[in-house]
Amino acid sequence: MKQHEKCEPNHRLSDWDEVWALIVPFVLQLSLGLAMIFMLAAVGRSAQAGELTGLDAVRQGSLLFADGHGGYRPALTQRTKVNIDVSGMIARAKVRQRFTNDSEQWVEGIYVFPLPEEAAVDHLRMQIGERVIEGRIEERSAAKQHYQRAKTQGKKAALIEQERPNLFTNSVANIAPHETVVVEIEYQQVLRYDNGELRLRFPMAITPRYIPGTPSAESMTRFDNRGWAVDTDRVPDASRITPPVWQGKGKEKINPITLTVHLDAGFPLARVASPYHAIHRVDEDAARGITTITLADTDTVADRDFELSWAPQADRAPRAALFTEQVGTGRYYLLMVLPPDAAAPQQRLPREVVFVIDTSGSMAGTSIRQAKQALTLALQRLRPGDRFNVISFNSSTDRLFGDARPATPENLEEARRYVSALHADGGTEMRPALKAALRHSREDAALRQVIFLTDGSVGDESELLELIHDRLGRSRLFTVGIGSAPNSHFMTKAAQFGRGTFTYIGDLSEVRSKMEGLFRKLDSPVMSDLAVDAGGTAVETYPQRLPDLYRGEPLVIAIKGARKGQVLTIHGRRLQAPWQARIALQNAIPGHGVGVLWARRKIADLMDQQRQGADREGIRKAVIQVALQHHLVSKYTSLVAVDVTPSRPQGAALERRALPVNLPHGQQYEKIFGHLPQTATAAPLDLLLGTLLLLSALMVWFFTSPREDWP
């Protein structure tokens, strides 16, 4: 009877039983599936987050050797030798990466490395002993297939792929036990001229990038021992731009580098400086400014960017430079024009200034001190009549004021206290901060300037650049790169899309001088509405839309199609008045690689159009056409070199190894790969979400499963 009474209510709710019978299995499968995704994401994010130095790494399957001092070192090692020839404002570089396999296994090495954001990579050579194999340019998918086929056949092969304009991957297949393979690439770039100095920058380190978004289903089933992050819906190539980070016992470093610069400035030098590395200098011809610079430390490790600057004697400063090259039937020009300095107006216009400071984990240590010092100096420059606000961001965005406020002593003192209390921790959720900074609050403000201080360590650059393009309005965005290895591609492009400038601060000692240079730009009127007139001749100039110029900045244009005896007219507005300059092309100096530089700039312009909504397939085809014609690596083309003879015996296993990189100088490992979602990885959060979903599935099963067999 009692049993019958218990069953009676169930009989009355039989319709609900049917519903539950359908819902419960679905809920269980959904919860278990999501739990598996998040927990696998946590494994994918953390398994290679740089913990490649101790017994944990051995348990993860990493190939390490005991170093005799209680620590471990990679069995596949890499050394880099760099030679850069500078002629005027053009640099030609050779980068030799030497891979040595100290193990007893055949290995494939994968090494992610940075290059200058404007590098035009056009040559690849692979050297095995005395043999040299030249690389060829192919469409990216074809080059990848060519490489994979050679790898499977046991042939030595090298593949250079562009992940970002300043980030490349070198894959080297079938390195024999105790063998060394050398891969050499060449690139060309235009040097930056600013405030009377030419600057050469060679990046040596990669700041771990924050990877936003939801892990993709495909990435959950593909663990290829490559990156510490898994691909997401917002960064679909995350696994390719997150090389493992070395964290050796005693903080020893890996990846040693030697660097030599052969400088032919073309004018007597007033000074040569290397702010971040000690150098040895040998002068050869003072009248032409010919000198050779090497790193003083022959055991330099790749953990911070190298920068070399030089300035001409005061009376020899160039006002213009013009180079030309004939390639096939096309003639190319590279033009630099330095407009005369524009004096600051007598009456300073009031402005609205929004300061944005990155306080994420990758900024911890030296970088946050640089950023806070720079921001404090900028606050001191505000004057009565100005309005301002301060925005800080890491995993979340915080505003000092709800809206911009007058620069009164009381408000400025509150801002100084706010900045002083900032500390670096958490992720790099940059999008909300950019949205807040570009939200216009006063349509009547004469000038609206956004000063953005960050290391730019993000993986979703394209998404952020699209945001800047769409929301800039009347604002001008000035980026300040902070730290020993900022993401210069993103910082430069953000300033370009924001119609501002990019300033790089790599050391505390130069905060004041670099910020004063930025203040001069902020205070000086721009040259705007610039255009090139070729007198009716059809010419291709890049960038197509010429940027606004600030004090001390030159106009640099790559040109194709102009006639040798032609005169170009550059016109625009300076101090709100018309300005123009006439350039006779017959005075151009022959220069090697000008055609390659034009092609590199055209590709960059095409990619910018793609970010601004142009047809993606049309842009892809146009980029491939230019890149193949000029033998250039791009997003859609790669360089591949393959040996003709198989070297790995049939049946011999091939181990795939992603080579670790150094954490940039001054950064704190635990703040990036630490206990909570940090700049580089959200593994703990993924693990927490996966665990909660798993518990939810168990609870659903517990409360809905039959009870008859329970004691």
XYZ file of C-alpha atoms in Angstrom:
711
model
C 0.000 0.000 0.000
C 2.746 2.358 0.886
C 4.545 1.521 -2.299
C 1.359 2.151 -4.273
C 0.941 5.527 -2.587
C 4.444 6.460 -3.567
C 3.860 5.551 -7.149
C 0.569 7.388 -7.474
C 2.036 10.895 -7.768
C 4.498 9.661 -10.369
C 1.597 8.276 -12.362
C -0.125 11.655 -12.299
C 3.120 13.387 -13.494
C 3.846 10.944 -16.278
C 3.949 13.773 -18.825
C 6.715 15.445 -16.840
C 8.573 12.138 -16.730
C 8.664 12.133 -20.484
C 9.933 15.696 -20.551
C 12.615 14.926 -17.977
C 13.598 11.828 -19.914
C 14.427 14.099 -22.843
C 15.927 17.041 -20.941
C 18.166 15.264 -18.431
C 20.379 13.418 -20.951
C 20.738 16.640 -22.949
C 21.703 18.659 -19.855
C 24.146 15.960 -18.765
C 25.797 15.791 -22.197
C 25.935 19.580 -22.507
C 27.458 20.040 -19.033
C 29.974 17.252 -19.530
C 30.886 18.570 -22.986
C 31.406 22.120 -21.753
C 33.329 20.843 -18.744
C 35.633 18.895 -21.054
C 36.169 21.941 -23.295
C 37.099 24.245 -20.421
C 39.299 21.685 -18.677
C 41.117 20.812 -21.896
C 41.516 24.547 -22.527
C 43.146 24.865 -19.122
C 45.511 22.037 -19.976
C 46.254 23.542 -23.368
C 46.914 26.962 -21.863
C 49.055 25.855 -18.953
C 50.895 22.782 -20.192
C 53.274 24.931 -22.220
C 52.953 28.247 -20.428
C 56.672 28.253 -19.965
C 57.137 25.663 -17.237
C 59.740 23.896 -19.358
C 62.662 23.853 -17.012
C 62.275 21.232 -14.301
C 60.915 17.749 -13.695
C 57.363 18.991 -14.371
C 58.464 19.717 -17.913
C 59.918 16.245 -18.256
C 56.572 14.794 -17.172
C 54.943 16.929 -19.844
C 57.100 15.250 -22.488
C 59.460 18.146 -23.164
C 62.923 17.228 -24.426
C 65.373 18.424 -21.757
C 68.860 17.509 -20.537
C 70.285 17.864 -17.036
C 72.704 20.803 -16.985
C 74.872 19.431 -14.144
C 73.729 22.135 -11.722
C 70.392 20.721 -10.641
C 68.487 22.287 -13.510
C 67.569 21.408 -17.074
C 68.239 22.772 -20.526
C 66.547 22.138 -23.887
C 68.034 19.334 -25.968
C 67.283 21.337 -29.125
C 69.014 24.708 -28.832
C 69.154 27.803 -30.988
C 71.675 30.621 -31.487
C 71.223 33.752 -33.620
C 73.746 35.842 -35.557
C 72.583 39.144 -37.038
C 74.383 41.345 -39.583
C 72.743 44.620 -40.606
C 74.058 46.893 -43.383
C 72.710 50.454 -43.221
C 72.974 52.817 -46.178
C 71.320 56.175 -45.576
C 67.816 55.348 -44.372
C 67.663 51.778 -45.737
C 68.770 48.718 -43.745
C 69.476 45.244 -45.133
C 69.711 42.449 -42.540
C 70.805 38.805 -42.488
C 69.542 36.712 -39.583
C 71.221 33.292 -39.134
C 69.437 30.902 -36.783
C 71.572 27.904 -35.791
C 69.647 24.857 -34.537
C 71.638 22.137 -32.722
C 70.118 18.798 -31.728
C 71.963 17.383 -28.686
C 69.602 14.445 -28.291
C 69.537 10.907 -29.680
C 66.251 11.549 -31.488
C 65.332 13.039 -34.848
C 63.517 16.294 -34.198
C 61.507 19.014 -35.869
C 62.206 22.442 -34.386
C 59.634 25.232 -34.297
C 60.899 28.665 -33.309
C 58.736 31.800 -33.073
C 60.765 35.007 -33.312
C 60.201 38.752 -33.738
C 61.382 41.050 -36.527
C 60.836 44.786 -37.142
C 57.211 45.519 -38.014
C 58.183 46.896 -41.452
C 60.594 44.054 -42.304
C 60.293 42.919 -45.927
C 61.429 39.274 -45.673
C 62.513 38.124 -49.124
C 65.220 35.425 -48.879
C 65.675 32.058 -47.158
C 68.651 29.702 -47.166
C 69.087 26.393 -45.359
C 72.621 25.154 -44.753
C 73.499 21.550 -43.864
C 77.254 21.121 -43.607
C 78.653 22.586 -46.823
C 75.411 22.366 -48.762
C 73.131 25.407 -49.144
C 69.511 25.138 -50.283
C 67.821 28.317 -51.495
C 64.227 28.906 -50.503
C 61.421 29.930 -52.821
C 58.267 31.918 -52.239
C 54.919 30.122 -52.525
C 51.333 30.707 -51.534
C 51.150 29.858 -47.833
C 49.020 26.726 -48.107
C 51.178 25.358 -50.952
C 54.398 26.080 -49.049
C 52.981 24.317 -45.977
C 52.054 21.249 -48.029
C 55.491 21.228 -49.659
C 57.130 21.337 -46.230
C 54.871 18.644 -44.723
C 55.496 16.324 -47.658
C 59.270 16.754 -47.305
C 59.032 16.171 -43.544
C 57.090 12.941 -44.056
C 59.616 11.761 -46.659
C 62.481 12.300 -44.216
C 63.949 15.260 -46.129
C 65.383 18.298 -44.401
C 63.176 21.328 -44.902
C 62.736 24.861 -43.573
C 59.575 26.981 -43.635
C 59.265 30.700 -42.790
C 55.719 31.872 -42.047
C 54.422 35.287 -40.989
C 52.083 35.181 -37.986
C 51.992 38.956 -37.581
C 53.944 41.620 -39.515
C 56.452 41.585 -36.614
C 56.193 37.900 -35.638
C 57.430 34.922 -37.678
C 57.753 31.153 -37.302
C 60.737 29.114 -38.494
C 60.013 25.373 -38.783
C 62.960 23.038 -39.453
C 62.259 19.356 -40.140
C 64.408 16.251 -39.728
C 67.364 17.490 -37.691
C 69.460 14.392 -37.026
C 70.841 13.458 -33.592
C 73.838 15.698 -32.745
C 73.393 17.643 -35.994
C 73.365 21.391 -36.638
C 71.186 23.054 -39.268
C 71.527 26.754 -40.109
C 68.605 28.751 -41.489
C 69.360 32.234 -42.838
C 66.728 34.806 -43.723
C 67.163 38.278 -45.178
C 64.958 41.308 -44.876
C 64.957 44.975 -45.716
C 63.408 47.937 -43.924
C 63.129 51.716 -43.946
C 64.602 53.341 -40.850
C 62.651 55.745 -38.703
C 63.725 59.394 -38.682
C 62.326 61.478 -35.837
C 63.409 64.646 -34.037
C 66.750 64.792 -35.834
C 67.738 61.152 -35.283
C 67.675 57.972 -37.328
C 66.745 54.853 -35.379
C 67.358 51.180 -36.047
C 65.450 48.739 -33.870
C 65.951 44.970 -33.853
C 63.453 43.131 -31.615
C 64.937 40.261 -29.601
C 62.096 39.160 -27.311
C 58.359 38.464 -27.320
C 56.116 39.680 -24.528
C 53.555 36.922 -23.832
C 50.273 38.024 -25.354
C 46.875 38.035 -23.725
C 44.522 35.681 -25.576
C 40.832 36.618 -25.234
C 37.885 34.600 -26.459
C 36.357 31.144 -26.194
C 38.508 28.117 -27.094
C 37.523 26.718 -30.486
C 36.221 23.159 -30.720
C 38.980 22.230 -33.172
C 41.713 23.420 -30.817
C 40.374 21.160 -28.076
C 41.268 18.070 -30.089
C 44.613 19.307 -31.429
C 47.492 19.420 -28.957
C 50.539 19.728 -31.187
C 53.145 20.756 -28.599
C 53.375 24.207 -30.134
C 52.022 27.118 -28.082
C 50.947 27.600 -24.473
C 47.525 28.940 -25.570
C 44.758 27.281 -27.541
C 43.047 28.921 -30.515
C 39.940 30.944 -29.704
C 37.087 32.548 -31.601
C 38.778 35.964 -31.203
C 42.368 34.819 -31.754
C 42.100 31.845 -34.131
C 45.891 31.466 -34.368
C 46.652 31.797 -30.639
C 48.629 28.538 -30.553
C 50.967 29.936 -33.207
C 51.858 33.202 -31.446
C 52.411 31.873 -27.914
C 55.778 30.093 -27.847
C 56.704 28.408 -24.549
C 58.522 30.726 -22.144
C 61.795 29.646 -20.538
C 61.936 29.731 -16.755
C 65.294 28.210 -15.877
C 66.725 27.524 -12.447
C 68.507 30.624 -11.199
C 66.791 32.580 -13.994
C 69.496 31.637 -16.514
C 68.694 32.661 -20.080
C 68.804 30.862 -23.417
C 68.967 31.812 -27.112
C 72.264 33.787 -27.221
C 72.640 36.375 -29.963
C 75.459 38.270 -31.675
C 74.738 41.439 -33.631
C 76.833 43.633 -35.946
C 75.732 46.862 -37.636
C 77.741 48.258 -40.563
C 76.603 51.888 -40.698
C 77.103 54.152 -43.719
C 75.135 57.223 -42.659
C 76.200 59.412 -45.578
C 76.981 62.370 -43.299
C 79.271 63.186 -40.354
C 77.869 61.878 -37.092
C 77.275 63.987 -34.004
C 76.473 60.980 -31.837
C 75.743 57.255 -31.896
C 73.859 55.681 -28.992
C 72.556 52.298 -27.878
C 70.315 52.897 -24.840
C 69.640 49.264 -23.895
C 72.860 47.381 -24.764
C 76.548 48.148 -24.312
C 78.254 48.403 -27.717
C 81.744 48.456 -29.217
C 82.266 50.990 -32.031
C 84.977 51.209 -34.707
C 84.951 54.349 -36.916
C 86.188 53.964 -40.487
C 85.307 57.188 -42.335
C 84.229 60.178 -40.239
C 83.281 62.317 -43.256
C 80.701 59.780 -44.451
C 79.734 58.528 -41.039
C 80.937 54.992 -41.742
C 81.300 52.941 -38.579
C 80.873 49.369 -37.328
C 78.948 48.623 -34.139
C 78.928 45.307 -32.285
C 77.450 44.186 -28.983
C 80.069 44.552 -26.252
C 78.805 41.428 -24.514
C 79.595 38.464 -26.746
C 77.214 36.324 -24.673
C 74.132 38.551 -25.027
C 70.820 36.765 -24.576
C 67.687 37.623 -26.498
C 65.560 39.155 -23.748
C 65.150 42.804 -24.758
C 64.960 44.802 -27.972
C 68.106 46.362 -29.430
C 67.962 49.982 -30.540
C 70.651 52.078 -32.210
C 70.257 55.785 -32.899
C 72.521 58.272 -34.627
C 72.292 61.969 -35.356
C 74.061 64.106 -37.962
C 76.070 67.158 -37.129
C 73.754 70.152 -36.794
C 74.619 71.696 -40.155
C 74.406 68.381 -42.018
C 70.887 67.286 -41.070
C 69.071 65.976 -44.154
C 65.936 67.776 -45.296
C 65.147 65.226 -47.994
C 66.323 61.845 -49.268
C 65.383 60.162 -52.536
C 66.327 56.649 -53.695
C 65.425 54.797 -56.882
C 65.647 51.312 -58.384
C 64.705 49.800 -61.728
C 63.168 46.309 -61.413
C 62.138 44.773 -64.730
C 59.956 47.309 -66.469
C 59.048 49.146 -63.281
C 60.851 52.059 -61.659
C 60.495 52.550 -57.927
C 61.266 55.490 -55.637
C 61.549 55.945 -51.897
C 61.137 59.553 -50.793
C 61.685 61.177 -47.407
C 60.839 64.862 -46.971
C 61.270 66.676 -43.663
C 58.980 69.718 -43.644
C 60.222 72.838 -41.856
C 59.466 73.026 -38.145
C 56.143 74.627 -37.397
C 56.341 77.029 -34.504
C 53.810 76.514 -31.747
C 50.894 78.949 -31.939
C 51.005 82.013 -29.701
C 47.713 81.099 -28.062
C 47.528 77.545 -26.742
C 44.161 75.959 -27.429
C 42.361 74.179 -24.579
C 42.186 70.416 -24.937
C 40.584 67.310 -23.557
C 43.213 64.680 -22.757
C 42.394 61.080 -21.836
C 45.258 59.061 -20.343
C 44.968 55.272 -20.589
C 47.401 53.105 -18.604
C 47.822 49.338 -18.864
C 48.057 47.679 -15.421
C 47.998 44.046 -16.569
C 50.360 41.349 -15.331
C 52.860 41.774 -18.176
C 53.408 45.374 -17.021
C 54.531 44.256 -13.549
C 58.030 45.271 -12.473
C 59.972 47.837 -14.491
C 57.205 48.529 -17.020
C 54.591 49.763 -14.557
C 57.155 52.092 -12.970
C 57.956 53.519 -16.409
C 54.264 53.962 -17.212
C 53.411 55.628 -13.893
C 56.365 57.997 -14.148
C 55.413 58.901 -17.723
C 51.785 59.498 -16.756
C 52.767 61.668 -13.782
C 54.907 63.836 -16.095
C 51.999 64.124 -18.534
C 49.630 65.283 -15.764
C 52.081 68.056 -14.901
C 51.729 69.420 -18.455
C 48.023 70.110 -18.133
C 47.030 73.776 -17.922
C 43.961 75.752 -16.778
C 41.268 75.381 -19.388
C 42.215 71.759 -20.149
C 39.987 68.832 -19.228
C 41.265 65.317 -18.525
C 40.546 61.832 -17.285
C 42.593 58.738 -16.383
C 41.573 55.215 -17.367
C 43.359 52.107 -16.093
C 42.726 48.578 -17.288
C 43.724 44.976 -16.779
C 41.030 42.274 -16.563
C 38.559 45.148 -16.070
C 38.462 48.862 -16.883
C 38.407 51.625 -14.264
C 37.925 55.375 -14.778
C 39.160 57.972 -12.323
C 36.220 60.235 -13.151
C 32.901 59.410 -14.764
C 33.695 62.043 -17.380
C 36.550 64.402 -18.194
C 37.027 67.097 -15.543
C 38.793 70.469 -15.495
C 42.510 70.396 -14.731
C 42.159 72.109 -11.370
C 44.790 71.628 -8.629
C 42.317 69.512 -6.646
C 41.495 67.208 -9.580
C 45.154 66.894 -10.541
C 46.112 65.974 -6.982
C 43.401 63.304 -6.956
C 44.773 61.970 -10.248
C 48.329 61.814 -8.866
C 47.123 59.817 -5.862
C 45.194 57.500 -8.183
C 48.233 56.866 -10.387
C 50.511 56.362 -7.400
C 48.268 53.590 -6.069
C 48.165 51.617 -9.332
C 49.793 48.188 -9.459
C 50.109 45.614 -12.239
C 48.136 42.385 -12.157
C 45.488 40.558 -14.179
C 44.696 40.223 -17.880
C 44.875 42.669 -20.788
C 41.246 43.336 -21.714
C 42.065 46.306 -23.929
C 38.843 46.625 -25.909
C 36.664 48.112 -23.118
C 39.421 50.602 -22.268
C 39.679 51.752 -25.890
C 35.906 52.109 -26.092
C 35.884 54.241 -22.953
C 38.768 56.415 -24.163
C 37.232 57.042 -27.586
C 33.798 57.926 -26.172
C 33.477 61.630 -26.879
C 32.124 63.634 -23.992
C 32.436 67.236 -25.184
C 31.764 67.992 -28.820
C 32.982 71.581 -28.385
C 36.523 70.671 -27.264
C 39.075 72.146 -29.687
C 41.518 69.258 -29.326
C 40.864 65.745 -28.063
C 43.961 63.637 -27.463
C 44.191 60.080 -26.109
C 47.565 59.000 -24.680
C 47.760 55.213 -24.416
C 50.563 53.678 -22.298
C 50.924 49.894 -22.757
C 53.236 47.097 -23.853
C 50.619 46.069 -26.423
C 50.785 42.389 -25.384
C 47.534 41.317 -27.061
C 46.699 38.674 -29.639
C 43.572 40.322 -31.084
C 45.326 43.220 -32.843
C 43.085 43.297 -35.916
C 39.922 43.498 -33.825
C 41.338 46.418 -31.820
C 42.537 48.282 -34.916
C 39.066 47.981 -36.433
C 37.652 49.479 -33.231
C 40.047 52.451 -33.428
C 39.162 53.030 -37.079
C 35.418 52.921 -36.382
C 35.368 55.064 -33.222
C 38.206 57.560 -33.599
C 36.009 60.484 -34.605
C 37.746 63.778 -33.793
C 40.160 62.186 -31.312
C 43.857 61.647 -31.953
C 45.491 58.546 -30.458
C 49.120 58.692 -29.288
C 50.612 55.356 -28.240
C 53.501 55.000 -25.787
C 55.209 51.603 -25.937
C 56.418 50.537 -22.498
C 58.916 47.829 -21.528
C 61.840 45.930 -22.970
C 59.888 44.216 -25.780
C 56.556 45.912 -26.615
C 54.336 44.783 -29.480
C 55.576 47.493 -31.824
C 53.426 46.404 -34.766
C 50.212 46.959 -32.841
C 51.474 50.188 -31.234
C 52.585 51.661 -34.571
C 49.389 50.660 -36.357
C 47.195 51.933 -33.515
C 48.899 55.334 -33.790
C 48.515 55.274 -37.581
C 44.800 54.419 -37.387
C 44.487 56.992 -34.582
C 46.229 59.710 -36.660
C 48.750 60.223 -33.864
C 52.315 59.060 -33.155
C 54.136 56.152 -31.525
C 56.759 56.716 -28.804
C 58.883 53.887 -27.394
C 60.192 53.992 -23.805
C 62.459 51.051 -23.040
C 64.157 52.221 -19.826
C 63.357 54.339 -16.773
C 66.286 56.643 -17.552
C 64.672 57.877 -20.772
C 61.109 58.462 -19.567
C 61.545 62.227 -19.214
C 63.319 62.793 -22.546
C 60.912 60.585 -24.515
C 57.846 62.151 -22.909
C 59.162 65.661 -23.569
C 59.479 64.686 -27.230
C 55.859 63.527 -27.166
C 54.760 66.758 -25.450
C 56.347 68.765 -28.268
C 54.253 66.810 -30.748
C 51.096 67.306 -28.690
C 51.737 71.047 -28.485
C 52.676 71.536 -32.141
C 50.129 71.851 -34.931
C 50.072 69.032 -37.452
C 50.642 69.138 -41.165
C 47.438 67.786 -42.599
C 45.653 67.106 -45.878
C 48.892 65.918 -47.487
C 48.799 64.574 -51.047
C 51.143 63.845 -53.967
C 50.623 65.449 -57.386
C 52.417 63.670 -60.251
C 51.280 66.139 -62.904
C 48.711 63.845 -64.475
C 50.942 60.756 -64.575
C 49.427 57.606 -63.090
C 51.584 56.641 -60.120
C 51.080 54.260 -57.189
C 52.091 55.785 -53.851
C 52.034 54.108 -50.455
C 50.607 54.775 -48.057
C 47.705 55.831 -50.249
C 46.317 58.093 -47.558
C 49.193 60.199 -46.300
C 49.267 60.637 -42.514
C 49.164 63.845 -40.523
C 52.640 64.919 -39.451
C 53.817 66.221 -36.099
C 56.881 68.233 -35.186
C 60.135 66.563 -36.206
C 58.456 63.844 -38.281
C 59.260 63.276 -41.970
C 56.950 62.249 -44.761
C 58.049 58.875 -46.205
C 56.462 57.694 -49.459
C 57.091 54.668 -51.685
C 56.337 55.391 -55.347
C 55.966 53.339 -58.524
C 55.294 54.524 -62.061
C 56.846 57.996 -62.061
C 59.251 58.961 -64.844
C 62.912 59.590 -64.051
C 62.869 63.231 -65.181
C 59.546 64.025 -63.555
C 58.870 66.553 -60.789
C 56.526 65.563 -57.958
C 54.627 68.137 -55.934
C 53.674 67.421 -52.334
C 51.067 69.764 -50.928
C 49.075 70.110 -47.736
C 48.315 72.539 -44.921
C 50.724 73.857 -42.292
C 49.582 76.273 -39.574
C 46.226 76.277 -41.391
C 47.937 77.748 -44.466
C 48.756 76.027 -47.789
C 52.178 74.363 -48.034
C 53.957 72.553 -50.852
C 57.328 71.111 -51.843
C 58.615 70.153 -55.310
C 60.844 67.068 -55.710
C 62.878 66.462 -58.899
C 63.130 62.703 -59.410
C 66.230 63.031 -61.578
C 68.196 63.671 -58.372
C 67.383 60.223 -56.962
C 70.262 58.086 -55.676
C 70.369 54.430 -56.822
C 69.290 52.205 -53.949
C 69.098 48.412 -53.730
C 65.770 46.942 -52.603
C 63.577 50.001 -53.185
C 61.144 47.852 -55.172
C 60.856 45.397 -52.265
C 60.139 48.254 -49.842
C 57.424 49.591 -52.155
C 55.860 46.120 -52.310
C 56.011 45.755 -48.508
C 54.197 49.061 -48.088
C 51.598 48.127 -50.681
C 50.900 44.866 -48.843
C 50.567 46.767 -45.550
C 48.125 49.173 -47.202
C 46.076 46.292 -48.611
C 45.884 44.637 -45.186
C 44.721 47.942 -43.690
C 41.942 48.043 -46.275
C 40.927 44.539 -45.232
C 40.625 45.651 -41.598
C 38.449 48.526 -42.746
C 35.909 46.225 -44.394
C 37.245 45.669 -47.933
C 36.530 42.360 -49.669
C 38.728 39.786 -47.902
C 39.107 37.447 -50.862
C 39.955 40.296 -53.216
C 42.571 41.591 -50.787
C 44.008 38.091 -50.331
C 44.481 37.661 -54.081
C 46.045 41.116 -54.431
C 48.489 40.451 -51.574
C 49.510 37.091 -53.053
C 50.112 38.669 -56.460
C 52.385 41.402 -55.057
C 54.190 39.043 -52.668
C 54.917 36.415 -55.337
C 56.102 39.057 -57.784
C 58.554 40.530 -55.250
C 59.448 37.268 -53.444
C 58.061 38.447 -50.099
C 56.725 36.659 -47.029
C 53.250 37.890 -46.095
C 50.137 36.674 -44.311
C 49.288 34.662 -47.443
C 52.751 33.649 -48.725
C 55.684 31.773 -47.158
C 59.290 30.858 -47.952
C 60.162 27.170 -48.102
C 63.452 25.336 -48.675
C 63.627 21.560 -49.186
C 66.611 19.240 -49.540
C 66.376 16.775 -52.421
C 67.735 13.747 -50.544
C 65.958 12.043 -47.627
C 68.092 11.912 -44.479
C 65.857 10.409 -41.784
C 65.719 6.596 -42.079
C 62.341 5.039 -42.733
C 60.681 4.053 -39.482
C 62.711 6.482 -37.343
C 60.424 8.569 -35.121
C 60.344 12.354 -35.472
C 59.839 14.440 -32.308
C 58.236 17.879 -32.670
C 59.716 20.548 -30.377
C 58.584 24.139 -29.878
C 61.681 26.039 -28.788
C 61.158 28.230 -25.714
C 61.886 31.954 -25.670
C 63.119 34.198 -22.854
C 60.722 36.266 -20.800
C 61.528 39.899 -21.672
C 63.864 41.742 -19.330
C 62.145 43.274 -16.293
C 58.946 41.220 -16.522
C 57.705 38.987 -13.704
C 56.859 35.437 -14.682
C 54.352 34.814 -11.878
C 52.369 37.956 -12.798
C 51.869 36.623 -16.326
C 51.443 32.884 -15.771
C 50.353 33.145 -12.149
C 47.466 32.122 -9.962
C 44.541 33.960 -11.597
C 43.748 34.803 -15.227
C 46.727 36.947 -16.165
C 48.013 38.729 -19.235
C 48.933 35.581 -21.071
C 46.650 32.789 -19.907
C 43.209 32.147 -18.444
C 43.975 28.514 -17.590
C 42.901 28.743 -13.898
C 39.572 30.290 -14.888
C 39.009 27.619 -17.528
C 39.805 24.940 -14.955
C 37.393 26.501 -12.453
C 34.583 26.733 -15.006
C 35.210 23.166 -16.145
C 35.120 21.903 -12.562
C 31.877 23.764 -11.815
C 30.240 22.391 -14.945
C 31.393 18.886 -14.067
C 29.927 19.244 -10.563
C 26.690 20.549 -12.090
C 26.479 17.471 -14.304
C 27.035 15.203 -11.305
C 24.323 17.007 -9.333
C 21.835 16.639 -12.194
C 22.635 12.940 -12.369
C 22.388 12.574 -8.560
C 18.950 14.150 -8.246
C 17.434 12.566 -11.351
C 18.793 9.017 -11.302
C 16.540 6.131 -10.068
C 16.669 5.506 -6.311
C 15.406 1.888 -6.198
C 18.850 0.365 -5.705
C 19.944 2.813 -3.024
C 20.439 1.370 0.464
